PDB file of C-alpha atoms and ligand atoms in Angstrom:
ATOM      1  CA  UNK A   1    -277.837-179.151  47.136  1.00  0.00           C
ATOM      2  CA  UNK A   2    -274.261-180.419  46.864  1.00  0.00           C
ATOM      3  CA  UNK A   3    -271.593-178.415  48.662  1.00  0.00           C
ATOM      4  CA  UNK A   4    -269.624-175.893  46.704  1.00  0.00           C
ATOM      5  CA  UNK A   5    -266.162-177.336  47.603  1.00  0.00           C
ATOM      6  CA  UNK A   6    -267.044-180.948  46.525  1.00  0.00           C
ATOM      7  CA  UNK A   7    -268.209-179.642  43.194  1.00  0.00           C
ATOM      8  CA  UNK A   8    -264.906-177.789  42.837  1.00  0.00           C
ATOM      9  CA  UNK A   9    -262.900-180.857  43.668  1.00  0.00           C
ATOM     10  CA  UNK A  10    -264.829-182.625  41.005  1.00  0.00           C
ATOM     11  CA  UNK A  11    -264.237-179.955  38.278  1.00  0.00           C
ATOM     12  CA  UNK A  12    -267.754-178.927  37.975  1.00  0.00           C
ATOM     13  CA  UNK A  13    -267.642-175.483  39.121  1.00  0.00           C
ATOM     14  CA  UNK A  14    -264.775-173.003  39.930  1.00  0.00           C
ATOM     15  CA  UNK A  15    -264.657-171.279  43.480  1.00  0.00           C
ATOM     16  CA  UNK A  16    -266.710-168.628  42.180  1.00  0.00           C
ATOM     17  CA  UNK A  17    -269.376-171.026  41.504  1.00  0.00           C
ATOM     18  CA  UNK A  18    -269.252-170.720  37.836  1.00  0.00           C
ATOM     19  CA  UNK A  19    -269.711-174.007  35.733  1.00  0.00           C
ATOM     20  CA  UNK A  20    -266.307-175.459  34.320  1.00  0.00           C
ATOM     21  CA  UNK A  21    -267.691-178.633  33.043  1.00  0.00           C
ATOM     22  CA  UNK A  22    -268.244-177.322  29.420  1.00  0.00           C
ATOM     23  CA  UNK A  23    -264.679-178.436  28.677  1.00  0.00           C
ATOM     24  CA  UNK A  24    -263.896-174.974  26.877  1.00  0.00           C
ATOM     25  CA  UNK A  25    -264.315-171.277  27.721  1.00  0.00           C
ATOM     26  CA  UNK A  26    -267.075-170.861  24.971  1.00  0.00           C
ATOM     27  CA  UNK A  27    -269.252-173.695  26.321  1.00  0.00           C
ATOM     28  CA  UNK A  28    -268.825-172.768  29.831  1.00  0.00           C
ATOM     29  CA  UNK A  29    -269.922-169.148  28.691  1.00  0.00           C
ATOM     30  CA  UNK A  30    -272.895-170.637  27.267  1.00  0.00           C
ATOM     31  CA  UNK A  31    -273.607-172.258  30.726  1.00  0.00           C
ATOM     32  CA  UNK A  32    -272.945-168.940  32.543  1.00  0.00           C
ATOM     33  CA  UNK A  33    -276.502-168.107  33.147  1.00  0.00           C
ATOM     34  CA  UNK A  34    -276.258-170.658  36.158  1.00  0.00           C
ATOM     35  CA  UNK A  35    -273.997-170.160  38.914  1.00  0.00           C
ATOM     36  CA  UNK A  36    -273.988-172.525  41.746  1.00  0.00           C
ATOM     37  CA  UNK A  37    -275.367-170.819  45.020  1.00  0.00           C
ATOM     38  CA  UNK A  38    -276.752-167.766  43.158  1.00  0.00           C
ATOM     39  CA  UNK A  39    -280.235-167.504  42.129  1.00  0.00           C
ATOM     40  CA  UNK A  40    -279.819-164.830  39.535  1.00  0.00           C
ATOM     41  CA  UNK A  41    -278.216-165.061  36.271  1.00  0.00           C
ATOM     42  CA  UNK A  42    -274.485-165.759  36.521  1.00  0.00           C
ATOM     43  CA  UNK A  43    -273.841-162.796  34.251  1.00  0.00           C
ATOM     44  CA  UNK A  44    -276.223-160.505  35.853  1.00  0.00           C
ATOM     45  CA  UNK A  45    -273.953-157.567  36.459  1.00  0.00           C
ATOM     46  CA  UNK A  46    -270.436-156.087  35.398  1.00  0.00           C
ATOM     47  CA  UNK A  47    -268.846-157.323  38.557  1.00  0.00           C
ATOM     48  CA  UNK A  48    -270.208-160.796  37.525  1.00  0.00           C
ATOM     49  CA  UNK A  49    -268.542-160.614  34.152  1.00  0.00           C
ATOM     50  CA  UNK A  50    -265.345-159.708  35.722  1.00  0.00           C
ATOM     51  CA  UNK A  51    -265.514-162.781  38.182  1.00  0.00           C
ATOM     52  CA  UNK A  52    -266.504-165.061  35.427  1.00  0.00           C
ATOM     53  CA  UNK A  53    -263.510-164.028  33.499  1.00  0.00           C
ATOM     54  CA  UNK A  54    -261.009-163.989  36.415  1.00  0.00           C
ATOM     55  CA  UNK A  55    -261.913-167.288  37.493  1.00  0.00           C
ATOM     56  CA  UNK A  56    -261.638-168.783  34.023  1.00  0.00           C
ATOM     57  CA  UNK A  57    -258.044-167.157  33.909  1.00  0.00           C
ATOM     58  CA  UNK A  58    -258.817-164.755  31.165  1.00  0.00           C
ATOM     59  CA  UNK A  59    -258.397-161.619  33.204  1.00  0.00           C
ATOM     60  CA  UNK A  60    -255.560-160.732  35.522  1.00  0.00           C
ATOM     61  CA  UNK A  61    -256.455-159.131  39.083  1.00  0.00           C
ATOM     62  CA  UNK A  62    -254.861-155.969  38.225  1.00  0.00           C
ATOM     63  CA  UNK A  63    -256.826-155.601  34.729  1.00  0.00           C
ATOM     64  CA  UNK A  64    -259.896-156.389  36.648  1.00  0.00           C
ATOM     65  CA  UNK A  65    -259.521-153.610  39.420  1.00  0.00           C
ATOM     66  CA  UNK A  66    -258.859-151.049  36.492  1.00  0.00           C
ATOM     67  CA  UNK A  67    -261.986-152.106  34.834  1.00  0.00           C
ATOM     68  CA  UNK A  68    -263.563-151.872  38.117  1.00  0.00           C
ATOM     69  CA  UNK A  69    -262.665-148.259  38.374  1.00  0.00           C
ATOM     70  CA  UNK A  70    -264.109-147.782  35.044  1.00  0.00           C
ATOM     71  CA  UNK A  71    -267.355-148.903  36.033  1.00  0.00           C
ATOM     72  CA  UNK A  72    -267.692-145.994  38.517  1.00  0.00           C
ATOM     73  CA  UNK A  73    -266.610-143.490  35.775  1.00  0.00           C
ATOM     74  CA  UNK A  74    -268.830-145.103  32.913  1.00  0.00           C
ATOM     75  CA  UNK A  75    -271.396-147.616  34.329  1.00  0.00           C
ATOM     76  CA  UNK A  76    -273.599-147.242  31.171  1.00  0.00           C
ATOM     77  CA  UNK A  77    -270.625-148.388  28.911  1.00  0.00           C
ATOM     78  CA  UNK A  78    -269.865-151.247  31.128  1.00  0.00           C
ATOM     79  CA  UNK A  79    -273.428-152.466  31.329  1.00  0.00           C
ATOM     80  CA  UNK A  80    -273.878-152.292  27.758  1.00  0.00           C
ATOM     81  CA  UNK A  81    -271.064-154.714  27.321  1.00  0.00           C
ATOM     82  CA  UNK A  82    -272.721-157.166  29.791  1.00  0.00           C
ATOM     83  CA  UNK A  83    -275.971-156.647  27.807  1.00  0.00           C
ATOM     84  CA  UNK A  84    -274.401-157.463  24.503  1.00  0.00           C
ATOM     85  CA  UNK A  85    -272.772-160.553  25.884  1.00  0.00           C
ATOM     86  CA  UNK A  86    -276.031-161.917  27.501  1.00  0.00           C
ATOM     87  CA  UNK A  87    -277.809-161.307  24.103  1.00  0.00           C
ATOM     88  CA  UNK A  88    -274.978-163.110  22.400  1.00  0.00           C
ATOM     89  CA  UNK A  89    -275.203-166.090  24.844  1.00  0.00           C
ATOM     90  CA  UNK A  90    -278.810-166.491  24.098  1.00  0.00           C
ATOM     91  CA  UNK A  91    -278.207-166.687  20.437  1.00  0.00           C
ATOM     92  CA  UNK A  92    -275.200-169.163  21.018  1.00  0.00           C
ATOM     93  CA  UNK A  93    -277.404-171.744  23.041  1.00  0.00           C
ATOM     94  CA  UNK A  94    -279.816-171.675  20.194  1.00  0.00           C
ATOM     95  CA  UNK A  95    -277.150-172.372  17.911  1.00  0.00           C
ATOM     96  CA  UNK A  96    -275.900-175.182  20.261  1.00  0.00           C
ATOM     97  CA  UNK A  97    -279.715-176.726  20.265  1.00  0.00           C
ATOM     98  CA  UNK A  98    -279.706-176.372  16.415  1.00  0.00           C
ATOM     99  CA  UNK A  99    -276.165-178.305  15.973  1.00  0.00           C
ATOM    100  CA  UNK A 100    -277.210-180.773  18.673  1.00  0.00           C
ATOM    101  CA  UNK A 101    -280.100-181.557  16.315  1.00  0.00           C
ATOM    102  CA  UNK A 102    -277.924-181.959  13.285  1.00  0.00           C
ATOM    103  CA  UNK A 103    -278.757-178.431  12.085  1.00  0.00           C
ATOM    104  CA  UNK A 104    -275.812-176.301  10.402  1.00  0.00           C
ATOM    105  CA  UNK A 105    -274.464-173.276  12.316  1.00  0.00           C
ATOM    106  CA  UNK A 106    -277.090-170.194  11.702  1.00  0.00           C
ATOM    107  CA  UNK A 107    -275.243-167.921   9.184  1.00  0.00           C
ATOM    108  CA  UNK A 108    -276.768-164.779  10.933  1.00  0.00           C
ATOM    109  CA  UNK A 109    -274.684-165.891  13.947  1.00  0.00           C
ATOM    110  CA  UNK A 110    -271.617-166.523  12.091  1.00  0.00           C
ATOM    111  CA  UNK A 111    -272.181-162.913  10.984  1.00  0.00           C
ATOM    112  CA  UNK A 112    -272.542-161.695  14.182  1.00  0.00           C
ATOM    113  CA  UNK A 113    -269.425-163.219  15.476  1.00  0.00           C
ATOM    114  CA  UNK A 114    -267.542-161.937  12.650  1.00  0.00           C
ATOM    115  CA  UNK A 115    -268.505-158.424  12.730  1.00  0.00           C
ATOM    116  CA  UNK A 116    -267.955-158.367  16.283  1.00  0.00           C
ATOM    117  CA  UNK A 117    -264.288-159.645  16.089  1.00  0.00           C
ATOM    118  CA  UNK A 118    -263.672-157.086  13.230  1.00  0.00           C
ATOM    119  CA  UNK A 119    -264.029-154.637  15.878  1.00  0.00           C
ATOM    120  CA  UNK A 120    -260.611-155.387  17.586  1.00  0.00           C
ATOM    121  CA  UNK A 121    -257.267-154.646  16.375  1.00  0.00           C
ATOM    122  CA  UNK A 122    -254.814-157.327  17.440  1.00  0.00           C
ATOM    123  CA  UNK A 123    -251.332-158.442  16.898  1.00  0.00           C
ATOM    124  CA  UNK A 124    -249.529-161.640  17.737  1.00  0.00           C
ATOM    125  CA  UNK A 125    -246.761-161.790  20.460  1.00  0.00           C
ATOM    126  CA  UNK A 126    -244.501-164.713  21.523  1.00  0.00           C
ATOM    127  CA  UNK A 127    -243.790-164.362  25.322  1.00  0.00           C
ATOM    128  CA  UNK A 128    -241.892-166.785  27.768  1.00  0.00           C
ATOM    129  CA  UNK A 129    -244.469-168.812  29.727  1.00  0.00           C
ATOM    130  CA  UNK A 130    -244.144-171.109  32.338  1.00  0.00           C
ATOM    131  CA  UNK A 131    -243.219-173.933  30.146  1.00  0.00           C
ATOM    132  CA  UNK A 132    -241.289-172.668  27.216  1.00  0.00           C
ATOM    133  CA  UNK A 133    -242.842-169.831  25.008  1.00  0.00           C
ATOM    134  CA  UNK A 134    -246.541-168.905  24.333  1.00  0.00           C
ATOM    135  CA  UNK A 135    -248.017-167.247  21.377  1.00  0.00           C
ATOM    136  CA  UNK A 136    -250.439-164.664  22.527  1.00  0.00           C
ATOM    137  CA  UNK A 137    -253.078-162.531  20.707  1.00  0.00           C
ATOM    138  CA  UNK A 138    -252.811-159.070  21.989  1.00  0.00           C
ATOM    139  CA  UNK A 139    -255.722-156.572  21.472  1.00  0.00           C
ATOM    140  CA  UNK A 140    -255.335-152.806  21.506  1.00  0.00           C
ATOM    141  CA  UNK A 141    -258.732-152.183  22.962  1.00  0.00           C
ATOM    142  CA  UNK A 142    -258.286-151.374  26.862  1.00  0.00           C
ATOM    143  CA  UNK A 143    -261.932-150.380  27.905  1.00  0.00           C
ATOM    144  CA  UNK A 144    -264.605-152.738  29.073  1.00  0.00           C
ATOM    145  CA  UNK A 145    -265.306-153.788  25.496  1.00  0.00           C
ATOM    146  CA  UNK A 146    -262.058-155.922  25.628  1.00  0.00           C
ATOM    147  CA  UNK A 147    -263.807-158.488  27.975  1.00  0.00           C
ATOM    148  CA  UNK A 148    -265.831-159.846  25.075  1.00  0.00           C
ATOM    149  CA  UNK A 149    -262.712-160.681  23.044  1.00  0.00           C
ATOM    150  CA  UNK A 150    -261.652-164.138  24.809  1.00  0.00           C
ATOM    151  CA  UNK A 151    -265.237-165.248  24.650  1.00  0.00           C
ATOM    152  CA  UNK A 152    -265.875-164.197  21.028  1.00  0.00           C
ATOM    153  CA  UNK A 153    -262.384-165.570  20.028  1.00  0.00           C
ATOM    154  CA  UNK A 154    -263.157-169.047  21.665  1.00  0.00           C
ATOM    155  CA  UNK A 155    -266.633-169.443  20.230  1.00  0.00           C
ATOM    156  CA  UNK A 156    -265.151-168.586  16.785  1.00  0.00           C
ATOM    157  CA  UNK A 157    -262.416-171.113  17.598  1.00  0.00           C
ATOM    158  CA  UNK A 158    -265.141-173.684  18.819  1.00  0.00           C
ATOM    159  CA  UNK A 159    -267.131-173.312  15.540  1.00  0.00           C
ATOM    160  CA  UNK A 160    -264.048-173.893  13.536  1.00  0.00           C
ATOM    161  CA  UNK A 161    -263.351-177.167  15.497  1.00  0.00           C
ATOM    162  CA  UNK A 162    -264.739-180.559  15.702  1.00  0.00           C
ATOM    163  CA  UNK A 163    -266.204-179.619  19.113  1.00  0.00           C
ATOM    164  CA  UNK A 164    -269.422-178.516  17.280  1.00  0.00           C
ATOM    165  CA  UNK A 165    -270.435-182.053  16.606  1.00  0.00           C
ATOM    166  CA  UNK A 166    -269.385-183.375  20.093  1.00  0.00           C
ATOM    167  CA  UNK A 167    -271.250-180.726  21.901  1.00  0.00           C
ATOM    168  CA  UNK A 168    -274.497-182.199  23.881  1.00  0.00           C
ATOM    169  CA  UNK A 169    -276.785-180.815  26.288  1.00  0.00           C
ATOM    170  CA  UNK A 170    -277.263-182.705  29.620  1.00  0.00           C
ATOM    171  CA  UNK A 171    -279.798-185.465  29.770  1.00  0.00           C
ATOM    172  CA  UNK A 172    -280.819-184.420  33.279  1.00  0.00           C
ATOM    173  CA  UNK A 173    -284.384-182.837  33.931  1.00  0.00           C
ATOM    174  CA  UNK A 174    -284.446-179.077  33.657  1.00  0.00           C
ATOM    175  CA  UNK A 175    -280.696-179.033  33.533  1.00  0.00           C
ATOM    176  CA  UNK A 176    -279.768-177.198  30.141  1.00  0.00           C
ATOM    177  CA  UNK A 177    -276.017-177.259  30.740  1.00  0.00           C
ATOM    178  CA  UNK A 178    -273.882-177.991  27.507  1.00  0.00           C
ATOM    179  CA  UNK A 179    -270.590-180.111  27.333  1.00  0.00           C
ATOM    180  CA  UNK A 180    -268.160-181.116  24.770  1.00  0.00           C
ATOM    181  CA  UNK A 181    -268.642-184.835  24.900  1.00  0.00           C
ATOM    182  CA  UNK A 182    -264.775-185.911  24.935  1.00  0.00           C
ATOM    183  CA  UNK A 183    -265.419-189.082  26.813  1.00  0.00           C
ATOM    184  CA  UNK A 184    -263.510-191.890  24.991  1.00  0.00           C
ATOM    185  CA  UNK A 185    -266.522-194.278  24.420  1.00  0.00           C
ATOM    186  CA  UNK A 186    -268.708-190.956  23.445  1.00  0.00           C
ATOM    187  CA  UNK A 187    -271.304-192.150  25.966  1.00  0.00           C
ATOM    188  CA  UNK A 188    -271.381-189.087  28.497  1.00  0.00           C
ATOM    189  CA  UNK A 189    -274.942-188.124  29.135  1.00  0.00           C
ATOM    190  CA  UNK A 190    -274.771-185.885  32.051  1.00  0.00           C
ATOM    191  CA  UNK A 191    -273.151-182.678  32.720  1.00  0.00           C
ATOM    192  CA  UNK A 192    -271.419-184.085  35.875  1.00  0.00           C
ATOM    193  CA  UNK A 193    -271.924-187.343  37.767  1.00  0.00           C
ATOM    194  CA  UNK A 194    -271.995-185.125  40.856  1.00  0.00           C
ATOM    195  CA  UNK A 195    -275.141-183.478  40.146  1.00  0.00           C
ATOM    196  CA  UNK A 196    -277.428-184.770  37.338  1.00  0.00           C
ATOM    197  CA  UNK A 197    -275.734-188.218  36.912  1.00  0.00           C
ATOM    198  CA  UNK A 198    -276.163-189.058  40.561  1.00  0.00           C
ATOM    199  CA  UNK A 199    -279.681-187.625  40.731  1.00  0.00           C
ATOM    200  CA  UNK A 200    -280.583-189.876  37.808  1.00  0.00           C
ATOM    201  CA  UNK A 201    -279.124-192.779  39.650  1.00  0.00           C
ATOM    202  CA  UNK A 202    -280.981-192.201  42.836  1.00  0.00           C
ATOM    203  CA  UNK A 203    -284.156-191.715  40.950  1.00  0.00           C
ATOM    204  CA  UNK A 204    -283.649-195.109  39.170  1.00  0.00           C
ATOM    205  CA  UNK A 205    -283.077-196.751  42.439  1.00  0.00           C
ATOM    206  CA  UNK A 206    -286.122-195.262  43.873  1.00  0.00           C
ATOM    207  CA  UNK A 207    -288.215-196.510  41.244  1.00  0.00           C
ATOM    208  CA  UNK A 208    -286.710-199.826  41.612  1.00  0.00           C
ATOM    209  CA  UNK A 209    -287.782-199.814  45.317  1.00  0.00           C
ATOM    210  CA  UNK A 210    -291.294-199.050  44.602  1.00  0.00           C
ATOM    211  CA  UNK A 211    -291.791-201.559  41.813  1.00  0.00           C
TER     212      UNK A 211
HETATM  213 ZN1   ZN B 301    -277.008-181.497  34.093  1.00  0.00          ZN
END
């Protein structure tokens, strides 16, 4: 197995082992069942979800520790947030398979995304950022349900973008990771050259040796 540090350097995973090769949060979420160095589902627990969002810069450390406290007070409510997201992820992966095969986006999935987004009250806010100003969407929800918002928002943004037709699943055997193909020639086949691409090269080499 390739070492974590090397994969982080290559932009394949982040330091927490979650895949970052999708090209955007929505796709990294679709790939979140896999976590480098972990056998279990990458979103197997509420802590996993906090780590996923923190390591994708969608959650501040202080917010995460508040929510961690919430986990002790109301574990059921926290677990149901994770369960709902894992369910949504399965449906999203089906949608990605369908669109990769030329099908339109399932209207039931659109309906589900929209009805979940409808549950959030939000407003826009302009804020000083590192480089000038930044326009932010602030939501009023402060409970664990707020963790779903950045994911839902990026799935919605993804569906409304030209990334839909550019999304591919890795050609590697049993890989199942998705990525937005933004390569200039559009020929990218592998989730990453450090893993599946390299394996395919090695296999092709071994086959040539046998012949
Ligand atoms: Zn792959």
